[in-house]
Amino acid sequence: MKIFVTGGSGGIGSAVVPNLLAHGHEVVALARSTASEAKLADLGAQVVRGELGDLSTLREQAQLADAVVHLAFVHNWADMSQSGPIDRAAIQAMADVMLNTDKPLVITAGIEPRDTFYTENDVPDTQSMRGASEALMRDLTARGLHGVIVRPAPTVHFQGDLGFVKTIADVFRENGEAFYVGDGANRWSAVQLQDIGDLYRLAVEKAPAGAQLHGVGETEIPFKDIAAKLAECYELPLVNVASDVAVERLHGFIGHVAAANMAATNDQTKALVGWEPTHNTLFEDIDAGYYD
């Protein structure tokens, strides 16, 4: 298949693009910079220069492709007000030329905090950025789009990971202690990068229209256990802190995440597309020194 990929030079894209190519697919990837273009070319992808806001380019490439994997998202942490609208405009532009064609449009969403497990059947808050994009996808799928939603775990771990765990590890070392909030029993889900790359390919090849897939390898890891593992690796004391202290030390948003419950199921995903995570656990990647 000829597959158009947005965000192919990002963290998840760096696994998705090689996986698609290794399984015989042709990849055309969007690049917004010379550095991204060079990285994608090195991976073996064909490159189209453009921004996520270049809707005419997105329409053209979606029309030429047999499937689309949409990974890109505008992360302007200083002002995220336009991130959601840009994402939805991009999805709409590509869907406009894919309706009633059976060409899969696979988008990226996320695992939302829940007191209990977040299941593949759950619907997120439609007022959130990713939730609004999911709502748009469900509407488009009802109108004839072969739409598929992939929700990666909040922690996609790998060598070079700059996400939540890297930030938390750095803050722990800076403060000279590892910490957790409350009893630390809030649970996170996690997945290794190569496993999530495999899931996106299976989403293109096997997922039916309307599928909601969870890129979750480990379904529930108590946050206290994550803090304890980092404390062990860096020879730090492990302490309990109040939520406002976690928010201050972890620069706001990540502090709230550290106290959130983000456990998610993966049973339906495995059954639907035959996905089986086989790569390292989060703790194995921590032990490997990926967060030093």
mmCIF file of C-alpha atoms in Angstrom:
data_model
loop_
_atom_site.group_PDB
_atom_site.id
_atom_site.type_symbol
_atom_site.label_atom_id
_atom_site.label_comp_id
_atom_site.label_asym_id
_atom_site.label_seq_id
_atom_site.Cartn_x
_atom_site.Cartn_y
_atom_site.Cartn_z
ATOM 1 C CA MET A 1 0.000 0.000 0.000
ATOM 2 C CA LYS A 2 1.011 3.606 -0.509
ATOM 3 C CA ILE A 3 0.685 5.251 2.902
ATOM 4 C CA PHE A 4 0.827 8.981 3.633
ATOM 5 C CA VAL A 5 2.235 9.735 7.096
ATOM 6 C CA THR A 6 2.153 13.010 9.018
ATOM 7 C CA GLY A 7 4.524 13.367 11.965
ATOM 8 C CA GLY A 8 6.793 10.677 10.609
ATOM 9 C CA SER A 9 9.972 12.287 11.934
ATOM 10 C CA GLY A 10 8.669 12.425 15.524
ATOM 11 C CA GLY A 11 9.177 9.915 18.308
ATOM 12 C CA ILE A 12 6.369 7.529 17.367
ATOM 13 C CA GLY A 13 6.891 8.185 13.669
ATOM 14 C CA SER A 14 10.489 7.001 13.966
ATOM 15 C CA ALA A 15 9.095 3.525 14.644
ATOM 16 C CA VAL A 16 5.986 3.657 12.437
ATOM 17 C CA VAL A 17 7.753 4.612 9.190
ATOM 18 C CA PRO A 18 10.418 1.848 9.337
ATOM 19 C CA ASN A 19 7.791 -0.711 10.348
ATOM 20 C CA LEU A 20 5.588 0.142 7.370
ATOM 21 C CA LEU A 21 8.556 0.021 5.010
ATOM 22 C CA ALA A 22 9.813 -3.274 6.443
ATOM 23 C CA HIS A 23 6.438 -4.851 5.678
ATOM 24 C CA GLY A 24 6.492 -3.833 2.035
ATOM 25 C CA HIS A 25 4.497 -0.611 2.122
ATOM 26 C CA GLU A 26 5.459 2.590 0.306
ATOM 27 C CA VAL A 27 5.643 5.595 2.628
ATOM 28 C CA VAL A 28 5.199 9.237 1.661
ATOM 29 C CA ALA A 29 5.843 11.450 4.677
ATOM 30 C CA LEU A 30 5.168 15.110 5.418
ATOM 31 C CA ALA A 31 8.221 17.145 6.516
ATOM 32 C CA ARG A 32 8.042 20.708 7.785
ATOM 33 C CA SER A 33 11.803 21.315 8.010
ATOM 34 C CA THR A 34 15.050 20.421 6.305
ATOM 35 C CA ALA A 35 16.071 18.356 9.346
ATOM 36 C CA SER A 36 12.810 16.387 9.259
ATOM 37 C CA GLU A 37 13.183 15.864 5.529
ATOM 38 C CA ALA A 38 16.691 14.457 5.968
ATOM 39 C CA LYS A 39 15.595 12.159 8.798
ATOM 40 C CA LEU A 40 12.667 10.769 6.809
ATOM 41 C CA ALA A 41 14.791 10.282 3.709
ATOM 42 C CA ASP A 42 17.332 8.360 5.811
ATOM 43 C CA LEU A 43 14.516 6.090 6.993
ATOM 44 C CA GLY A 44 13.663 5.360 3.359
ATOM 45 C CA ALA A 45 10.472 7.392 2.994
ATOM 46 C CA GLN A 46 9.532 9.648 0.115
ATOM 47 C CA VAL A 47 9.193 13.195 1.395
ATOM 48 C CA VAL A 48 6.679 15.984 0.777
ATOM 49 C CA ARG A 49 7.492 19.362 2.301
ATOM 50 C CA GLY A 50 4.678 21.105 4.123
ATOM 51 C CA GLU A 51 3.063 22.087 7.411
ATOM 52 C CA LEU A 52 0.106 20.505 9.153
ATOM 53 C CA GLY A 53 -1.798 23.652 8.277
ATOM 54 C CA ASP A 54 -1.189 23.180 4.530
ATOM 55 C CA LEU A 55 -4.618 21.690 3.915
ATOM 56 C CA SER A 56 -4.307 21.552 0.140
ATOM 57 C CA THR A 57 -1.145 19.434 0.493
ATOM 58 C CA LEU A 58 -2.876 17.118 2.962
ATOM 59 C CA ARG A 59 -5.850 16.652 0.631
ATOM 60 C CA GLU A 60 -3.623 15.978 -2.358
ATOM 61 C CA GLN A 61 -1.489 13.391 -0.592
ATOM 62 C CA ALA A 62 -4.491 11.690 1.041
ATOM 63 C CA GLN A 63 -6.129 11.388 -2.360
ATOM 64 C CA LEU A 64 -2.995 9.850 -3.877
ATOM 65 C CA ALA A 65 -2.473 7.393 -1.023
ATOM 66 C CA ASP A 66 -4.143 4.078 -0.185
ATOM 67 C CA ALA A 67 -4.131 4.939 3.535
ATOM 68 C CA VAL A 68 -3.133 7.740 5.909
ATOM 69 C CA VAL A 69 -1.447 7.568 9.312
ATOM 70 C CA HIS A 70 -1.839 10.897 11.108
ATOM 71 C CA LEU A 71 0.726 11.279 13.905
ATOM 72 C CA ALA A 72 1.510 15.008 13.780
ATOM 73 C CA PHE A 73 0.256 17.391 16.453
ATOM 74 C CA VAL A 74 1.235 20.997 17.179
ATOM 75 C CA HIS A 75 2.785 21.056 20.659
ATOM 76 C CA ASN A 76 3.164 24.750 21.401
ATOM 77 C CA TRP A 77 3.324 24.489 25.185
ATOM 78 C CA ALA A 78 3.245 28.265 25.578
ATOM 79 C CA ASP A 79 -0.138 28.439 23.850
ATOM 80 C CA MET A 80 -2.023 25.237 22.998
ATOM 81 C CA SER A 81 -5.234 27.071 22.064
ATOM 82 C CA GLN A 82 -4.794 26.427 18.340
ATOM 83 C CA SER A 83 -3.471 22.849 18.579
ATOM 84 C CA GLY A 84 -6.891 21.210 18.635
ATOM 85 C CA PRO A 85 -8.394 23.299 15.813
ATOM 86 C CA ILE A 86 -5.323 22.655 13.615
ATOM 87 C CA ASP A 87 -5.583 18.917 14.263
ATOM 88 C CA ARG A 88 -9.284 18.791 13.416
ATOM 89 C CA ALA A 89 -8.829 20.885 10.265
ATOM 90 C CA ALA A 90 -6.121 18.476 9.098
ATOM 91 C CA ILE A 91 -8.312 15.439 9.797
ATOM 92 C CA GLN A 92 -11.262 17.015 7.991
ATOM 93 C CA ALA A 93 -9.134 17.962 4.967
ATOM 94 C CA MET A 94 -7.840 14.405 4.522
ATOM 95 C CA ALA A 95 -11.220 12.843 5.231
ATOM 96 C CA ASP A 96 -12.853 15.020 2.564
ATOM 97 C CA VAL A 97 -11.109 12.994 -0.150
ATOM 98 C CA MET A 98 -11.312 9.634 1.645
ATOM 99 C CA LEU A 99 -15.031 9.362 2.410
ATOM 100 C CA ASN A 100 -16.675 6.268 0.912
ATOM 101 C CA THR A 101 -13.368 4.963 -0.485
ATOM 102 C CA ASP A 102 -12.530 2.363 2.219
ATOM 103 C CA LYS A 103 -9.091 3.954 2.507
ATOM 104 C CA PRO A 104 -8.099 3.826 6.213
ATOM 105 C CA LEU A 105 -7.460 7.121 7.982
ATOM 106 C CA VAL A 106 -5.662 6.286 11.224
ATOM 107 C CA ILE A 107 -5.385 9.133 13.736
ATOM 108 C CA THR A 108 -3.634 9.498 17.085
ATOM 109 C CA ALA A 109 -5.509 10.264 20.301
ATOM 110 C CA GLY A 110 -4.579 9.463 23.908
ATOM 111 C CA ILE A 111 -5.408 7.701 27.157
ATOM 112 C CA GLU A 112 -7.478 9.937 29.428
ATOM 113 C CA PRO A 113 -7.452 9.781 33.237
ATOM 114 C CA ARG A 114 -10.125 7.488 34.684
ATOM 115 C CA ASP A 115 -10.814 6.199 38.196
ATOM 116 C CA THR A 116 -11.130 2.752 36.639
ATOM 117 C CA PHE A 117 -9.584 1.237 33.512
ATOM 118 C CA TYR A 118 -9.941 3.286 30.325
ATOM 119 C CA THR A 119 -11.376 0.760 27.859
ATOM 120 C CA GLU A 120 -11.310 0.733 24.074
ATOM 121 C CA ASN A 121 -15.075 1.369 24.106
ATOM 122 C CA ASP A 122 -14.833 4.509 26.229
ATOM 123 C CA VAL A 123 -15.449 7.945 24.721
ATOM 124 C CA PRO A 124 -13.301 10.832 25.981
ATOM 125 C CA ASP A 125 -14.399 14.283 27.023
ATOM 126 C CA THR A 126 -15.321 15.956 23.743
ATOM 127 C CA GLN A 127 -14.164 19.303 25.145
ATOM 128 C CA SER A 128 -10.552 18.123 25.370
ATOM 129 C CA MET A 129 -8.207 18.609 22.393
ATOM 130 C CA ARG A 130 -7.862 14.937 21.559
ATOM 131 C CA GLY A 131 -11.447 14.202 22.585
ATOM 132 C CA ALA A 132 -12.773 16.743 20.088
ATOM 133 C CA SER A 133 -10.674 15.122 17.348
ATOM 134 C CA GLU A 134 -12.077 11.719 18.283
ATOM 135 C CA ALA A 135 -15.612 13.101 18.144
ATOM 136 C CA LEU A 136 -14.929 14.419 14.639
ATOM 137 C CA MET A 137 -13.591 11.008 13.598
ATOM 138 C CA ARG A 138 -16.675 9.205 14.882
ATOM 139 C CA ASP A 139 -18.892 11.615 12.946
ATOM 140 C CA LEU A 140 -16.842 11.136 9.781
ATOM 141 C CA THR A 141 -16.878 7.352 10.193
ATOM 142 C CA ALA A 142 -20.662 7.429 10.476
ATOM 143 C CA ARG A 143 -20.651 9.281 7.135
ATOM 144 C CA GLY A 144 -18.561 6.638 5.353
ATOM 145 C CA LEU A 145 -14.943 7.175 6.380
ATOM 146 C CA HIS A 146 -12.800 4.139 7.199
ATOM 147 C CA GLY A 147 -11.696 5.869 10.380
ATOM 148 C CA VAL A 148 -9.470 4.250 13.019
ATOM 149 C CA ILE A 149 -8.377 5.807 16.325
ATOM 150 C CA VAL A 150 -5.148 4.746 18.046
ATOM 151 C CA ARG A 151 -4.610 5.802 21.657
ATOM 152 C CA PRO A 152 -0.962 5.315 22.667
ATOM 153 C CA ALA A 153 -0.157 4.847 26.341
ATOM 154 C CA PRO A 154 0.873 8.028 28.167
ATOM 155 C CA THR A 155 4.367 6.570 28.434
ATOM 156 C CA VAL A 156 5.882 5.424 25.127
ATOM 157 C CA HIS A 157 9.367 4.422 26.267
ATOM 158 C CA PHE A 158 12.550 3.985 24.262
ATOM 159 C CA GLN A 159 16.158 5.134 24.096
ATOM 160 C CA GLY A 160 15.998 8.878 23.535
ATOM 161 C CA ASP A 161 12.513 9.246 25.051
ATOM 162 C CA LEU A 162 11.891 12.869 26.069
ATOM 163 C CA GLY A 163 8.389 12.325 27.476
ATOM 164 C CA PHE A 164 6.884 12.092 30.943
ATOM 165 C CA VAL A 165 9.319 9.569 32.413
ATOM 166 C CA LYS A 166 12.389 11.474 31.201
ATOM 167 C CA THR A 167 11.058 14.725 32.674
ATOM 168 C CA ILE A 168 10.209 13.021 35.965
ATOM 169 C CA ALA A 169 13.615 11.312 36.158
ATOM 170 C CA ASP A 170 15.398 14.622 35.553
ATOM 171 C CA VAL A 171 13.339 16.393 38.243
ATOM 172 C CA PHE A 172 14.001 13.597 40.726
ATOM 173 C CA ARG A 173 17.749 13.938 40.196
ATOM 174 C CA GLU A 174 17.605 17.736 40.385
ATOM 175 C CA ASN A 175 15.707 17.592 43.694
ATOM 176 C CA GLY A 176 17.795 14.784 45.164
ATOM 177 C CA GLU A 177 14.767 12.613 45.905
ATOM 178 C CA ALA A 178 12.141 10.556 44.130
ATOM 179 C CA PHE A 179 8.560 11.209 45.094
ATOM 180 C CA TYR A 180 4.966 10.150 44.617
ATOM 181 C CA VAL A 181 1.623 11.742 45.539
ATOM 182 C CA GLY A 182 -0.747 10.340 48.162
ATOM 183 C CA ASP A 183 -0.394 6.584 48.482
ATOM 184 C CA GLY A 184 1.110 6.365 44.996
ATOM 185 C CA ALA A 185 -1.439 3.749 43.974
ATOM 186 C CA ASN A 186 -2.588 5.672 40.879
ATOM 187 C CA ARG A 187 -1.740 3.537 37.857
ATOM 188 C CA TRP A 188 -0.122 4.317 34.528
ATOM 189 C CA SER A 189 -0.084 2.309 31.326
ATOM 190 C CA ALA A 190 3.041 2.059 29.167
ATOM 191 C CA VAL A 191 4.256 0.717 25.828
ATOM 192 C CA GLN A 192 7.627 0.260 24.133
ATOM 193 C CA LEU A 193 8.170 2.297 20.964
ATOM 194 C CA GLN A 194 8.711 -0.643 18.594
ATOM 195 C CA ASP A 195 5.481 -2.251 19.778
ATOM 196 C CA ILE A 196 3.494 0.909 19.064
ATOM 197 C CA GLY A 197 5.077 1.067 15.610
ATOM 198 C CA ASP A 198 3.759 -2.418 14.953
ATOM 199 C CA LEU A 199 0.272 -1.452 16.136
ATOM 200 C CA TYR A 200 -0.051 1.443 13.689
ATOM 201 C CA ARG A 201 0.805 -0.880 10.799
ATOM 202 C CA LEU A 202 -1.797 -3.400 11.970
ATOM 203 C CA ALA A 203 -4.307 -0.547 12.310
ATOM 204 C CA VAL A 204 -3.821 0.194 8.610
ATOM 205 C CA GLU A 205 -3.830 -3.429 7.499
ATOM 206 C CA LYS A 206 -6.494 -4.998 9.707
ATOM 207 C CA ALA A 207 -8.600 -2.572 11.755
ATOM 208 C CA PRO A 208 -12.243 -2.172 10.707
ATOM 209 C CA ALA A 209 -13.847 1.237 10.339
ATOM 210 C CA GLY A 210 -14.711 2.696 13.728
ATOM 211 C CA ALA A 211 -12.046 0.761 15.639
ATOM 212 C CA GLN A 212 -10.612 2.363 18.779
ATOM 213 C CA LEU A 213 -7.267 0.739 19.558
ATOM 214 C CA HIS A 214 -5.139 1.039 22.686
ATOM 215 C CA GLY A 215 -1.381 1.100 22.236
ATOM 216 C CA VAL A 216 -0.840 -0.255 25.728
ATOM 217 C CA GLY A 217 1.717 -2.938 26.499
ATOM 218 C CA GLU A 218 1.611 -2.786 30.308
ATOM 219 C CA THR A 219 -1.906 -1.959 31.435
ATOM 220 C CA GLU A 220 -1.304 -0.807 35.006
ATOM 221 C CA ILE A 221 1.886 0.226 36.789
ATOM 222 C CA PRO A 222 1.432 1.967 40.178
ATOM 223 C CA PHE A 223 3.135 5.352 40.015
ATOM 224 C CA LYS A 224 4.805 4.632 43.363
ATOM 225 C CA ASP A 225 6.520 1.655 41.693
ATOM 226 C CA ILE A 226 7.806 3.903 38.890
ATOM 227 C CA ALA A 227 9.144 6.378 41.450
ATOM 228 C CA ALA A 228 10.706 3.519 43.430
ATOM 229 C CA LYS A 229 12.436 2.130 40.330
ATOM 230 C CA LEU A 230 13.899 5.558 39.526
ATOM 231 C CA ALA A 231 14.943 5.973 43.183
ATOM 232 C CA GLU A 232 16.717 2.620 43.024
ATOM 233 C CA CYS A 233 18.507 3.442 39.771
ATOM 234 C CA TYR A 234 19.718 6.858 40.907
ATOM 235 C CA GLU A 235 20.246 6.001 44.593
ATOM 236 C CA LEU A 236 17.693 8.528 45.783
ATOM 237 C CA PRO A 237 15.397 8.484 48.802
ATOM 238 C CA LEU A 238 11.722 7.790 48.021
ATOM 239 C CA VAL A 239 9.297 10.187 49.684
ATOM 240 C CA ASN A 240 5.632 11.099 49.669
ATOM 241 C CA VAL A 241 4.721 14.695 48.735
ATOM 242 C CA ALA A 242 1.517 16.712 48.576
ATOM 243 C CA SER A 243 -0.073 17.240 45.166
ATOM 244 C CA ASP A 244 0.790 20.962 45.116
ATOM 245 C CA VAL A 245 4.467 20.105 45.655
ATOM 246 C CA ALA A 246 4.400 17.629 42.756
ATOM 247 C CA VAL A 247 2.766 20.245 40.524
ATOM 248 C CA GLU A 248 5.398 22.843 41.459
ATOM 249 C CA ARG A 249 8.377 20.534 41.007
ATOM 250 C CA LEU A 250 7.074 18.969 37.792
ATOM 251 C CA HIS A 251 6.226 22.308 36.212
ATOM 252 C CA GLY A 252 2.444 22.151 36.296
ATOM 253 C CA PHE A 253 0.830 19.750 33.857
ATOM 254 C CA ILE A 254 3.163 16.806 34.445
ATOM 255 C CA GLY A 255 2.662 17.230 38.195
ATOM 256 C CA HIS A 256 -1.064 16.648 37.723
ATOM 257 C CA VAL A 257 -0.312 13.657 35.496
ATOM 258 C CA ALA A 258 1.905 12.160 38.204
ATOM 259 C CA ALA A 259 -1.119 11.897 40.487
ATOM 260 C CA ALA A 260 -3.566 10.755 37.780
ATOM 261 C CA ASN A 261 -4.853 7.260 37.138
ATOM 262 C CA MET A 262 -4.165 6.376 33.482
ATOM 263 C CA ALA A 263 -4.548 2.621 33.385
ATOM 264 C CA ALA A 264 -6.010 1.251 30.151
ATOM 265 C CA THR A 265 -7.112 -2.065 28.707
ATOM 266 C CA ASN A 266 -5.669 -3.727 25.597
ATOM 267 C CA ASP A 267 -7.658 -6.981 25.288
ATOM 268 C CA GLN A 268 -9.944 -5.782 22.495
ATOM 269 C CA THR A 269 -7.022 -4.301 20.567
ATOM 270 C CA LYS A 270 -5.109 -7.582 20.678
ATOM 271 C CA ALA A 271 -8.141 -9.578 19.587
ATOM 272 C CA LEU A 272 -9.164 -7.188 16.819
ATOM 273 C CA VAL A 273 -5.864 -6.804 14.956
ATOM 274 C CA GLY A 274 -3.682 -9.587 16.380
ATOM 275 C CA TRP A 275 -1.259 -7.236 18.145
ATOM 276 C CA GLU A 276 1.111 -8.747 20.712
ATOM 277 C CA PRO A 277 3.610 -6.443 22.472
ATOM 278 C CA THR A 278 6.944 -8.266 22.744
ATOM 279 C CA HIS A 279 9.555 -5.605 23.498
ATOM 280 C CA ASN A 280 11.005 -4.307 26.778
ATOM 281 C CA THR A 281 8.921 -3.257 29.751
ATOM 282 C CA LEU A 282 9.228 0.261 31.123
ATOM 283 C CA PHE A 283 11.396 -0.932 34.005
ATOM 284 C CA GLU A 284 13.691 -2.826 31.630
ATOM 285 C CA ASP A 285 14.231 0.381 29.648
ATOM 286 C CA ILE A 286 14.893 2.307 32.872
ATOM 287 C CA ASP A 287 17.421 -0.346 33.931
ATOM 288 C CA ALA A 288 19.035 -0.063 30.489
ATOM 289 C CA GLY A 289 19.929 3.548 31.300
ATOM 290 C CA TYR A 290 17.606 5.168 28.793
ATOM 291 C CA TYR A 291 16.633 7.903 31.299
ATOM 292 C CA ASP A 292 20.086 8.740 32.658
#
